[in-house]
Amino acid sequence: MTLALTRTDAALSMTDGETELMRYVFVPDTPQLEAPKPYIDPIRTRAGRVVSLFRPWDHVWHKGIAWSLPVVGDENFWGGPTYLRDQGYVQQSNDGTQRHVGVVASAVEHEVATFSHDLEWVSEGGQRMFTERRTLSARVLDDTAWALTFETSMTNSTDGTIAIGSPTTRGRENAGYGGLFWRGPRSFTDGLLVTAEGTGTGSALRGQRHEWMGYEGRHDEVDASSLVVMVDAASNPHHPPQWFARSEEFAALNPAPFFSEEVQVRAGETVSFRYAVGVADAGAADAARIADGLRPLL
């Protein structure tokens, strides 16, 4: 195993030998309607199997793994229409941009590849709402699995309080998506969700609180399954989070800290979140073991 990091002015690749584990696009070429934001895609297992989906036709603002927030005050940093109480989804001129400002660190040390950069969150109308420091790192866990850690600290740069929420906090039942969001391949549809308490479907588990959740999905073309596990740090607001999870229609995992309760960020205040994501050539039976390996990273 030899981790390496290759970077251009717009993206970086983290590789494990000849396998590109992930590509992080931090200066995306994205239409404004899709709320331009950095994203991680493709994401691969150590065996080279892709476990992410980019810009699906049903939700073009879904992009592999991305830090996406649909309700930031009256602004939308998710993409597409905004859910309005008693009106439903309405397309507005409020799709903001997470804009790369500069690289802070980019290196491989002690078998950990790390990339850190600064961003600013700018509304479609041109107001800077947050400044952000974001750090991603990758490391190998074992012969079948590797780990991604995602850390963000967001500082309110306005002179007022910003409420971060979800469609559920605005009135749509059981639609509390927002935060670190993973969209899986088409072949993962109708896969198996797994928690420390058992397995189930997205409709059964969505909205439940868990420290971690995993998703087992099957691949086309090869007779194999892969597993994605996400762990929420104990220090995160509203831990353990409610999960926005789907298996029907499409595969998705999202530890959603704003699912049913807003996070209020006062002027000048910083709010931080940390997550660990395991990507494995494995199945649901291995999820607890992978979660145990991720927890110390937080």
PDB file of C-alpha atoms in Angstrom, residues 30-31 33-34 37 54-63 78-80 183:
ATOM      1  CA  THR A  30     -21.180  23.743 -11.960  1.00  0.00           C
ATOM      2  CA  PRO A  31     -24.294  25.667 -13.102  1.00  0.00           C
ATOM      3  CA  LEU A  33     -28.874  26.290 -10.323  1.00  0.00           C
ATOM      4  CA  GLU A  34     -26.979  23.352  -8.797  1.00  0.00           C
ATOM      5  CA  LYS A  37     -19.808  23.253  -4.273  1.00  0.00           C
ATOM      6  CA  PHE A  54     -22.267  12.085 -10.115  1.00  0.00           C
ATOM      7  CA  ARG A  55     -25.078  14.410 -11.207  1.00  0.00           C
ATOM      8  CA  PRO A  56     -27.919  11.880 -11.598  1.00  0.00           C
ATOM      9  CA  TRP A  57     -30.759  13.008 -13.840  1.00  0.00           C
ATOM     10  CA  ASP A  58     -33.297  12.852 -11.000  1.00  0.00           C
ATOM     11  CA  HIS A  59     -31.305  15.198  -8.722  1.00  0.00           C
ATOM     12  CA  VAL A  60     -28.538  16.867 -10.722  1.00  0.00           C
ATOM     13  CA  TRP A  61     -27.221  18.612  -7.578  1.00  0.00           C
ATOM     14  CA  HIS A  62     -26.271  15.229  -6.041  1.00  0.00           C
ATOM     15  CA  LYS A  63     -22.537  14.781  -6.601  1.00  0.00           C
ATOM     16  CA  TRP A  78     -27.910  22.409  -1.855  1.00  0.00           C
ATOM     17  CA  GLY A  79     -29.163  23.223  -5.335  1.00  0.00           C
ATOM     18  CA  GLY A  80     -32.427  23.381  -7.230  1.00  0.00           C
ATOM     19  CA  ARG A 183     -25.310   9.296  -3.334  1.00  0.00           C
TER      20      ARG A 183
END
